[in-house]
JSON list of C-alpha atoms in Angstrom, two decimals:
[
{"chain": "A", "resi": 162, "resn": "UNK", "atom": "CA", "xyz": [104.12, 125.93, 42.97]},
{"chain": "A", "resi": 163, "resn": "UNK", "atom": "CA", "xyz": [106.66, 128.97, 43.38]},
{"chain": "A", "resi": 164, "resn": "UNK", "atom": "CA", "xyz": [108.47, 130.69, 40.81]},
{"chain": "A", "resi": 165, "resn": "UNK", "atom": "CA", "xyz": [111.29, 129.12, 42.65]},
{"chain": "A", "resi": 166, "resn": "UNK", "atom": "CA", "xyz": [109.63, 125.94, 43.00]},
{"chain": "A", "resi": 167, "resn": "UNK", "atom": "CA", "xyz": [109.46, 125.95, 39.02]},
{"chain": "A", "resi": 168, "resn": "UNK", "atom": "CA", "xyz": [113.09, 127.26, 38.30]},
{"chain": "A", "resi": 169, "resn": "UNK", "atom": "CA", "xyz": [114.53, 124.30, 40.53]},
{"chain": "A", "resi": 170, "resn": "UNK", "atom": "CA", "xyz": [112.06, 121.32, 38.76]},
{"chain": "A", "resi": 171, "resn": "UNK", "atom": "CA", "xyz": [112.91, 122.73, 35.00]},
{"chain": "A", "resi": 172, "resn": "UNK", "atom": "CA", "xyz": [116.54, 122.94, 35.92]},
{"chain": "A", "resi": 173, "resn": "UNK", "atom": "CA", "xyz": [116.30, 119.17, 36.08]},
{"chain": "A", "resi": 174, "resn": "UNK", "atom": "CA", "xyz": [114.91, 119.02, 32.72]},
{"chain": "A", "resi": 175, "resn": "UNK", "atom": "CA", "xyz": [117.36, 117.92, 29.67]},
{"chain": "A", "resi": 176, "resn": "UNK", "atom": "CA", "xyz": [116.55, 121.37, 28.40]},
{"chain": "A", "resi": 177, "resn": "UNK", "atom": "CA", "xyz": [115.58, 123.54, 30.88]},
{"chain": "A", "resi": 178, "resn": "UNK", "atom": "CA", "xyz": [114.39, 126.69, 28.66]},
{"chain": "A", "resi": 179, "resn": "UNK", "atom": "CA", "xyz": [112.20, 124.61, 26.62]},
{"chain": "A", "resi": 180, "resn": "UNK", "atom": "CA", "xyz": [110.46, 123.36, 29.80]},
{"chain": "A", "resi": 181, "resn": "UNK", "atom": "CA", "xyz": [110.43, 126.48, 31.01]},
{"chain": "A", "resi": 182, "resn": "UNK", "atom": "CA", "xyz": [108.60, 127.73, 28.08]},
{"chain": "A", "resi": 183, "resn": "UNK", "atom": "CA", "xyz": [106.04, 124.99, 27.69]},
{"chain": "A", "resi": 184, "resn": "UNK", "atom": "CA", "xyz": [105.04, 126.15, 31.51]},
{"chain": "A", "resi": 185, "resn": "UNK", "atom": "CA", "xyz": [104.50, 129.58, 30.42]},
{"chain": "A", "resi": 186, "resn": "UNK", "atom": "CA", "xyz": [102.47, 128.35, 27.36]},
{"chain": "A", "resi": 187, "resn": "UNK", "atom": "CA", "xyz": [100.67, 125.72, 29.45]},
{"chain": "A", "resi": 188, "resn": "UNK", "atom": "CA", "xyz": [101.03, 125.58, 33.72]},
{"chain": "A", "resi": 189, "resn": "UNK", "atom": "CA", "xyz": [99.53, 122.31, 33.37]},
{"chain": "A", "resi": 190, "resn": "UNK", "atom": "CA", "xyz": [101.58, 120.60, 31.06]},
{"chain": "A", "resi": 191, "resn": "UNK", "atom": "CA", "xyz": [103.30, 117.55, 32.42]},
{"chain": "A", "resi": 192, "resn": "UNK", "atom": "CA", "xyz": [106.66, 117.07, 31.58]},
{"chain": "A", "resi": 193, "resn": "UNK", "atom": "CA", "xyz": [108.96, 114.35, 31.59]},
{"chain": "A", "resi": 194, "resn": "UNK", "atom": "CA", "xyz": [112.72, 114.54, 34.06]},
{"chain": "A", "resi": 195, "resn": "UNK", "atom": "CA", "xyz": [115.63, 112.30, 34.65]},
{"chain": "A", "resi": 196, "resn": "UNK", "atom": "CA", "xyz": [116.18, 111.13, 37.94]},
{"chain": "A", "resi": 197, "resn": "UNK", "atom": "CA", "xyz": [119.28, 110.81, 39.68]},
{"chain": "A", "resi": 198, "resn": "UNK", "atom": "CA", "xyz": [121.16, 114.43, 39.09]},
{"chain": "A", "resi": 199, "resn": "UNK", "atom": "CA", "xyz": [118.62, 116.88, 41.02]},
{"chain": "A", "resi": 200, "resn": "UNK", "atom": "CA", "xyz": [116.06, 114.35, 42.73]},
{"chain": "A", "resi": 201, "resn": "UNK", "atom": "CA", "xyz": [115.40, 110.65, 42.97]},
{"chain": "A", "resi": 202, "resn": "UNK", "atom": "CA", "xyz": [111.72, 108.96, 43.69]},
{"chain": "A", "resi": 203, "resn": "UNK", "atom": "CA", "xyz": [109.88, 106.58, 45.81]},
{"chain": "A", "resi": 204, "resn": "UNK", "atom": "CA", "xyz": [107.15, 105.31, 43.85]},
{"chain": "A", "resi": 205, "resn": "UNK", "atom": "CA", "xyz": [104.15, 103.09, 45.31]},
{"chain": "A", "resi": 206, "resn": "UNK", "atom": "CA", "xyz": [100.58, 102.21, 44.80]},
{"chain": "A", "resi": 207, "resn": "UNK", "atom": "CA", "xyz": [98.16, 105.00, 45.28]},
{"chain": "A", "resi": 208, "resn": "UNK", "atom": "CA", "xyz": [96.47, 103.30, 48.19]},
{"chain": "A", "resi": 209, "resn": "UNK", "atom": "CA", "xyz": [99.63, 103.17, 50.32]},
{"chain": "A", "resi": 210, "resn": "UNK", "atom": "CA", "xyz": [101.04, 106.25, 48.91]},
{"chain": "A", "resi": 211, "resn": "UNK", "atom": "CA", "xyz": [98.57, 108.82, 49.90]},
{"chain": "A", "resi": 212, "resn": "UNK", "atom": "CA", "xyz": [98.47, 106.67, 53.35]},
{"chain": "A", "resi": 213, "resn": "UNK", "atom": "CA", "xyz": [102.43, 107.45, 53.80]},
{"chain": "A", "resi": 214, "resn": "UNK", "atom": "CA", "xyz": [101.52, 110.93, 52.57]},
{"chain": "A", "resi": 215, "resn": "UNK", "atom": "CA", "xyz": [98.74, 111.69, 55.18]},
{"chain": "A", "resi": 216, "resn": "UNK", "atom": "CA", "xyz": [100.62, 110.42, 58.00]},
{"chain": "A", "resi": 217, "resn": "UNK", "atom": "CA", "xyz": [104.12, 112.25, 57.17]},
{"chain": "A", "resi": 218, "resn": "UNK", "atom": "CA", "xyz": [101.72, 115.03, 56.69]},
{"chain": "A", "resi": 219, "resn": "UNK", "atom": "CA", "xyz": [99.81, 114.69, 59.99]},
{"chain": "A", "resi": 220, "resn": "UNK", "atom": "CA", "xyz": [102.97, 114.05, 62.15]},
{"chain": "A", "resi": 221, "resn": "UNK", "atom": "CA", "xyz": [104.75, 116.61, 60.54]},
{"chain": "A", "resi": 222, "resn": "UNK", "atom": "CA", "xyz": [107.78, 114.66, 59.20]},
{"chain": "A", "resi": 223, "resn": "UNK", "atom": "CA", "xyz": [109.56, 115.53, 57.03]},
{"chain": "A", "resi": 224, "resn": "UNK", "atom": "CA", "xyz": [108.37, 115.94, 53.66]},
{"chain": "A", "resi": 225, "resn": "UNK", "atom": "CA", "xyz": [109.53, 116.84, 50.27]},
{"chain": "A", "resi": 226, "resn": "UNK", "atom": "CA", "xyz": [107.77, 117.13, 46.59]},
{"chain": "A", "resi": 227, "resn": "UNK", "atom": "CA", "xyz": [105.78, 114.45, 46.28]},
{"chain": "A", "resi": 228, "resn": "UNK", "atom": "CA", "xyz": [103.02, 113.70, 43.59]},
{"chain": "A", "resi": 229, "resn": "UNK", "atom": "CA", "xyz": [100.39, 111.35, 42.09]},
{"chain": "A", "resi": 230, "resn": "UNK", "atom": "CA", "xyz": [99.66, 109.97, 38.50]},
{"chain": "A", "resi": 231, "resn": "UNK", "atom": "CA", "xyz": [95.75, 109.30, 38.89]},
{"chain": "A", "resi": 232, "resn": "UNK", "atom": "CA", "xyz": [96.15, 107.16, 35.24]},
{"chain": "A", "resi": 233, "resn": "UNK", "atom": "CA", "xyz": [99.03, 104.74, 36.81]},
{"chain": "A", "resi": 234, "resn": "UNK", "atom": "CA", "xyz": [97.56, 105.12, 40.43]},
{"chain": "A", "resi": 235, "resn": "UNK", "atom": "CA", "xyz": [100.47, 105.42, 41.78]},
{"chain": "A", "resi": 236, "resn": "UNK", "atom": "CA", "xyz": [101.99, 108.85, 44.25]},
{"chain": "A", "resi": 237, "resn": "UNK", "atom": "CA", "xyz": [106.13, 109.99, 43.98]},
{"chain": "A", "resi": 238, "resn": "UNK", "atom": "CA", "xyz": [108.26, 111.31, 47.04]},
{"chain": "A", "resi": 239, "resn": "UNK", "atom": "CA", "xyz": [111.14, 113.15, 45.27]},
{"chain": "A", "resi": 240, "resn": "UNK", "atom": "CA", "xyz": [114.09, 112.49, 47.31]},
{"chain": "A", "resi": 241, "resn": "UNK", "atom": "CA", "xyz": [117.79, 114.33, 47.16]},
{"chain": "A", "resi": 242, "resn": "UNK", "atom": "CA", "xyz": [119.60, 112.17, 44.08]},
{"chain": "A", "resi": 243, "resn": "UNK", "atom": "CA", "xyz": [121.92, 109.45, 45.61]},
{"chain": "A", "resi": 244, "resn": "UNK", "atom": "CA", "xyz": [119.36, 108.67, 49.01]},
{"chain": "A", "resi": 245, "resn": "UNK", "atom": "CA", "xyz": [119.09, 104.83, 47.61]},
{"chain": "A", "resi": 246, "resn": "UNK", "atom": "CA", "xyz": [121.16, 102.93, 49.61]},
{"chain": "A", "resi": 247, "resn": "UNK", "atom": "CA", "xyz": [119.99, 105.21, 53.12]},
{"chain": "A", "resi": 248, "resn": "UNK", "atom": "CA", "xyz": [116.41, 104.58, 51.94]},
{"chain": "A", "resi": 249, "resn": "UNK", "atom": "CA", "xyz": [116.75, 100.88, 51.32]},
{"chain": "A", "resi": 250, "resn": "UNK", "atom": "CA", "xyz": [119.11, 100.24, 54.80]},
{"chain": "A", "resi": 251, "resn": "UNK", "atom": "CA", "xyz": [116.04, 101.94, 56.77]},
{"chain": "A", "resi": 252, "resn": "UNK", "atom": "CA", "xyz": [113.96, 99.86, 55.12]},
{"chain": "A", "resi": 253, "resn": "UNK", "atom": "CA", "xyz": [115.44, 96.81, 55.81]},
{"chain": "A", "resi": 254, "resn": "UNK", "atom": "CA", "xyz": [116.08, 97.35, 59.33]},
{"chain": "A", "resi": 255, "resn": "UNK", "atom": "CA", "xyz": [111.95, 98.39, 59.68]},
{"chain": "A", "resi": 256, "resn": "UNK", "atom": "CA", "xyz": [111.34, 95.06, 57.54]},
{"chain": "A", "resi": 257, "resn": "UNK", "atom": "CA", "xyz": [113.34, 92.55, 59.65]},
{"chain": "A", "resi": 258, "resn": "UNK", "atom": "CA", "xyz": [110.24, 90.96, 60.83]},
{"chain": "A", "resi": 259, "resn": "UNK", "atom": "CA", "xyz": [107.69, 90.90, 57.97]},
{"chain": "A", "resi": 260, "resn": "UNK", "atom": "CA", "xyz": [107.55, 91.71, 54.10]},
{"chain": "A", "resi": 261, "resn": "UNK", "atom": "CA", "xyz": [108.96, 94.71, 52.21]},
{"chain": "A", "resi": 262, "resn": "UNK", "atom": "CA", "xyz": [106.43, 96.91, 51.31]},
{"chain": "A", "resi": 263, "resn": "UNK", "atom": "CA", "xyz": [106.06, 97.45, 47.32]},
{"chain": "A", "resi": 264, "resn": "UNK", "atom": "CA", "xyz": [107.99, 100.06, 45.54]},
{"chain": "A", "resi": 265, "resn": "UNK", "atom": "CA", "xyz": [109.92, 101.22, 42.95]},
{"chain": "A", "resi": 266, "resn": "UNK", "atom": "CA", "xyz": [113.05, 103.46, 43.49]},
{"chain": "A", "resi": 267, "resn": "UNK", "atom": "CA", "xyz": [113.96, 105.63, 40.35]},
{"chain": "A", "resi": 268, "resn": "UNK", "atom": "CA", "xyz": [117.37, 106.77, 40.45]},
{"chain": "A", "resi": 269, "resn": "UNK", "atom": "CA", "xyz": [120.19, 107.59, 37.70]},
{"chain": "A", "resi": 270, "resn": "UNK", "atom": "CA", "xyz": [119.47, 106.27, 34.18]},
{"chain": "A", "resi": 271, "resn": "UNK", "atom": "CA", "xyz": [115.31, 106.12, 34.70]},
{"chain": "A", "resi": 272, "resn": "UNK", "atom": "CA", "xyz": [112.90, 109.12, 34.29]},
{"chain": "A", "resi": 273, "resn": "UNK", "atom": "CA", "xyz": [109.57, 110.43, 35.61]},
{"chain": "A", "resi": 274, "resn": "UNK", "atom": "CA", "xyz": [106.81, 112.41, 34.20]},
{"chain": "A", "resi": 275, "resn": "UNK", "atom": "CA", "xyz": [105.87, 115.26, 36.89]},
{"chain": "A", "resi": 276, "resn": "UNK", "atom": "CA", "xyz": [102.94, 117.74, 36.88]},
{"chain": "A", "resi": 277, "resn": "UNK", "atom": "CA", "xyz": [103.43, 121.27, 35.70]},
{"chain": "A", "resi": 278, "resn": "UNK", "atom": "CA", "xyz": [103.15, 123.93, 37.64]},
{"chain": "A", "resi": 279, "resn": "UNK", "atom": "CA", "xyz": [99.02, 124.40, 38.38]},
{"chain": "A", "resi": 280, "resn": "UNK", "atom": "CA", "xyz": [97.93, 121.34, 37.44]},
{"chain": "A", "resi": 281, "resn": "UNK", "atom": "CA", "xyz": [94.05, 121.19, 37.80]},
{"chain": "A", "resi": 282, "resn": "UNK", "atom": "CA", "xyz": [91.66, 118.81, 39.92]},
{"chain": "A", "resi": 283, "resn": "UNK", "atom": "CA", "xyz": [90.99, 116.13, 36.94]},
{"chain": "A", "resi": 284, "resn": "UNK", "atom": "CA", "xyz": [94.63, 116.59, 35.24]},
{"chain": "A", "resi": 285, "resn": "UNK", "atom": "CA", "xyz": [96.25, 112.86, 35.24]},
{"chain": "A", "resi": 286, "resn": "UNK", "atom": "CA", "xyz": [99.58, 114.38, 37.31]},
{"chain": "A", "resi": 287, "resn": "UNK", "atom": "CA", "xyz": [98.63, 116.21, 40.54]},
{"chain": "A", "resi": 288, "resn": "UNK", "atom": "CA", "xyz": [100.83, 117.58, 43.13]},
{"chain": "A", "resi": 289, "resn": "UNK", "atom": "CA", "xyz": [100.31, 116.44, 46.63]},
{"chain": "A", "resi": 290, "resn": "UNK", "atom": "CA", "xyz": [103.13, 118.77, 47.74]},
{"chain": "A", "resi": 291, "resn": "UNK", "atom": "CA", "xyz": [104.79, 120.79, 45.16]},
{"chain": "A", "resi": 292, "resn": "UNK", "atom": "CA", "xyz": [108.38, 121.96, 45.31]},
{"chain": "A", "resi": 293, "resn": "UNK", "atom": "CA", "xyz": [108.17, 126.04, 46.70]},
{"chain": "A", "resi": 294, "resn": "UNK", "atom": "CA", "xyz": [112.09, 125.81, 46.77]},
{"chain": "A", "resi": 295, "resn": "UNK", "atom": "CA", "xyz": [115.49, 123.53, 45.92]},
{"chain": "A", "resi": 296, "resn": "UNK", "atom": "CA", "xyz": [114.19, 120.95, 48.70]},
{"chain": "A", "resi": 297, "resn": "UNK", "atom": "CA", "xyz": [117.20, 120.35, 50.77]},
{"chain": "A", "resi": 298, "resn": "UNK", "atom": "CA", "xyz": [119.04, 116.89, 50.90]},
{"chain": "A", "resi": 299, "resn": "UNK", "atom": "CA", "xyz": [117.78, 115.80, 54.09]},
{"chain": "A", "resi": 300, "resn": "UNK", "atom": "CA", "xyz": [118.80, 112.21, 55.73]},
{"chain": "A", "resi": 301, "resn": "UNK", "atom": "CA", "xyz": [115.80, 112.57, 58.08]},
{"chain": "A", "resi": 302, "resn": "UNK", "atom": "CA", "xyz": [113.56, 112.68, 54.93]},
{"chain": "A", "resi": 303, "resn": "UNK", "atom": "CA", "xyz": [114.37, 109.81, 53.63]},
{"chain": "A", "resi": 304, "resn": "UNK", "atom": "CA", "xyz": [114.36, 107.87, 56.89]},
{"chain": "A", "resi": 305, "resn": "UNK", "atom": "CA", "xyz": [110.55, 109.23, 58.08]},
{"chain": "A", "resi": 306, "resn": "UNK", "atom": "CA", "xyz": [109.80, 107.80, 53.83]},
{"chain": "A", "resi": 307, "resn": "UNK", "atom": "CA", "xyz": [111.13, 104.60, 54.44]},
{"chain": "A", "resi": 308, "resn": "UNK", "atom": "CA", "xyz": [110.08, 104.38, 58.19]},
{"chain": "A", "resi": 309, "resn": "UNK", "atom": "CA", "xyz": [105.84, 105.34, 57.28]},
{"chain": "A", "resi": 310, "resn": "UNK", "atom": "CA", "xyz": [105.76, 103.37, 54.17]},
{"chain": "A", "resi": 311, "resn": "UNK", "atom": "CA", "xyz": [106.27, 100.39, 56.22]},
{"chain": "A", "resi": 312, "resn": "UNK", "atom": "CA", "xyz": [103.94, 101.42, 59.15]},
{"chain": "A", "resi": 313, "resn": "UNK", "atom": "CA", "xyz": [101.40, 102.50, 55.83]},
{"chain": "A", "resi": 314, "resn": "UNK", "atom": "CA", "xyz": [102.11, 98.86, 54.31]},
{"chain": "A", "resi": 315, "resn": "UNK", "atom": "CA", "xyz": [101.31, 97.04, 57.26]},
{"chain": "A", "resi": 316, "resn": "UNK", "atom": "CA", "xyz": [98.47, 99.07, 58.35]},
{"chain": "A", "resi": 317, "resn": "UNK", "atom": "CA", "xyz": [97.06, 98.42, 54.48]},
{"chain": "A", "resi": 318, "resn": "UNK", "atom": "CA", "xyz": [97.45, 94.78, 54.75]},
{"chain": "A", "resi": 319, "resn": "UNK", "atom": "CA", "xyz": [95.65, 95.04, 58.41]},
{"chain": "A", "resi": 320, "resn": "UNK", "atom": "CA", "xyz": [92.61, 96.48, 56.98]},
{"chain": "A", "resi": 321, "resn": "UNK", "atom": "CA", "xyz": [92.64, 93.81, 53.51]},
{"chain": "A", "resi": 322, "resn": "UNK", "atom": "CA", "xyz": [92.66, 90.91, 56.43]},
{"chain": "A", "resi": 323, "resn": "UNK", "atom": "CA", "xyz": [89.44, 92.81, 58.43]},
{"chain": "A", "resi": 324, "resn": "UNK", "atom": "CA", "xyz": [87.75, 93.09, 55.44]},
{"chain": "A", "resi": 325, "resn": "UNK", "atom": "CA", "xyz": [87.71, 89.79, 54.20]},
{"chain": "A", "resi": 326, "resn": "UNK", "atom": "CA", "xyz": [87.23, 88.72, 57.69]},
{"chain": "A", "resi": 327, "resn": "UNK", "atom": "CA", "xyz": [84.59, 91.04, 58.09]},
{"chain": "A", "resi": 328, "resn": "UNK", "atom": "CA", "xyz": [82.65, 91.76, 54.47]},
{"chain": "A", "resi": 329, "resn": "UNK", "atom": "CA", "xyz": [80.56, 93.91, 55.86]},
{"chain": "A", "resi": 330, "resn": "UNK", "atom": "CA", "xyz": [80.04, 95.84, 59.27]},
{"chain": "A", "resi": 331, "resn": "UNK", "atom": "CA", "xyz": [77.00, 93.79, 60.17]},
{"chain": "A", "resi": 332, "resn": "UNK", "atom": "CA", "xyz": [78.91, 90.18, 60.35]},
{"chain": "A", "resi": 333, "resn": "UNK", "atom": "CA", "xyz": [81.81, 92.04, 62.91]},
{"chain": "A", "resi": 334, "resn": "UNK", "atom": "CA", "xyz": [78.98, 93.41, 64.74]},
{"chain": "A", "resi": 335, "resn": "UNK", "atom": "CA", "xyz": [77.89, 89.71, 65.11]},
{"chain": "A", "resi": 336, "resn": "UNK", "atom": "CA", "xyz": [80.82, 88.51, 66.14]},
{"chain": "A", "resi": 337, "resn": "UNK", "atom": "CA", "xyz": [81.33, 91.42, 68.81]},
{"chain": "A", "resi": 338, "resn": "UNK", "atom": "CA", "xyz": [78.08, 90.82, 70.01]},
{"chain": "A", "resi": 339, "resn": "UNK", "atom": "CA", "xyz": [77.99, 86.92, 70.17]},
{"chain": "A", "resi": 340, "resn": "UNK", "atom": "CA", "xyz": [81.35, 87.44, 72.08]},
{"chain": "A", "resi": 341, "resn": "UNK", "atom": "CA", "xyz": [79.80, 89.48, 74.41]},
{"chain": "A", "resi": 342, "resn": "UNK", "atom": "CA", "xyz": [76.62, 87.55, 75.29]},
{"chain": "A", "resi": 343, "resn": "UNK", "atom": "CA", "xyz": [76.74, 85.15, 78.56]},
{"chain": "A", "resi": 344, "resn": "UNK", "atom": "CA", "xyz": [76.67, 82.00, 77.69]},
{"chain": "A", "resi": 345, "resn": "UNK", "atom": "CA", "xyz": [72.81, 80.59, 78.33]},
{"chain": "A", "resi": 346, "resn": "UNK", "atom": "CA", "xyz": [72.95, 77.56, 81.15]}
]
């Protein structure tokens, strides 16, 4: 994370000197925020999340902070405070057809507990993409969230019916094969 990375995240703390100075004592100190003044978050399942993660990544969407809690299993997108109602129209109109994927959205009056600054590989709170900078308030962010956490959702729940379809790889290679053969006559 950058030193301006840090300054913005501590500035959301309800003290931000104290935060500030637990970071310098210990980088890897989690600490605890309120949402809804600097940042709101997205929070899903670990599966999903890191699926929505890897794809925003790969396509190069947009993409703010985002984070995981290995202990909860579950990853954060911070958002700009105030994105709710965007974030759960998109959703809505990419759900029309099928289920809303899990989530939960903390905005003004919850709180999340965020990695410090260099967390380390076995630390409970990891950054996936740490803040370098006050992220900007970006509509298109929250729209490429809401848009590949449904497209991660149903590709999830593709793969859960394939693999009780298919236990294991040999009985789909039986099927593929039996489908395959000529019928004998």
């Amino acid at each position: 994370m950058t030193r301006r990375g840090i300054e913005w995240l501590s500035a959301a703390a309800d003290d931000p000197a104290t935060c500030r100075a637990r970071w310098k004592d210990d980088p890897r100190a989690p600490h605890t925020f309120s949402t809804g003044r600097h940042f709101d978050v997205v929070a899903v399942d670990q599966r999903t999340g890191m699926e929505v993660f890897d794809q925003l990544r790969r396509r190069e969407m947009p993409l703010g902070p985002a984070m995981a809690d290995m202990g909860a299993r579950q990853v954060g997108f911070f958002l700009a405070p105030g994105s709710r109602q965007r974030f759960e129209r998109v959703l809505d109109r990419e759900t029309e057809n099928g289920p809303v994927p899990a989530f939960k959205y903390l905005g003004a009056g919850s709180c999340v507990v965020a990695p410090g600054p260099l967390p380390l590989a076995g630390d409970r709170y990891q950054w996936l993409a740490a803040p370098a900078h006050r992220p900007e308030a970006s509509p298109l962010r929250v729209v490429a969230l809401a848009v590949m956490l449904v497209a991660a959702a149903r590709l999830i729940e593709r793969i859960n019916r394939y693999g009780e379809q298919y236990p294991t790889h040999e009985a789909a290679a039986r099927e593929e094969l039996a489908e395959a053969r000529p019928d004998a006559g």
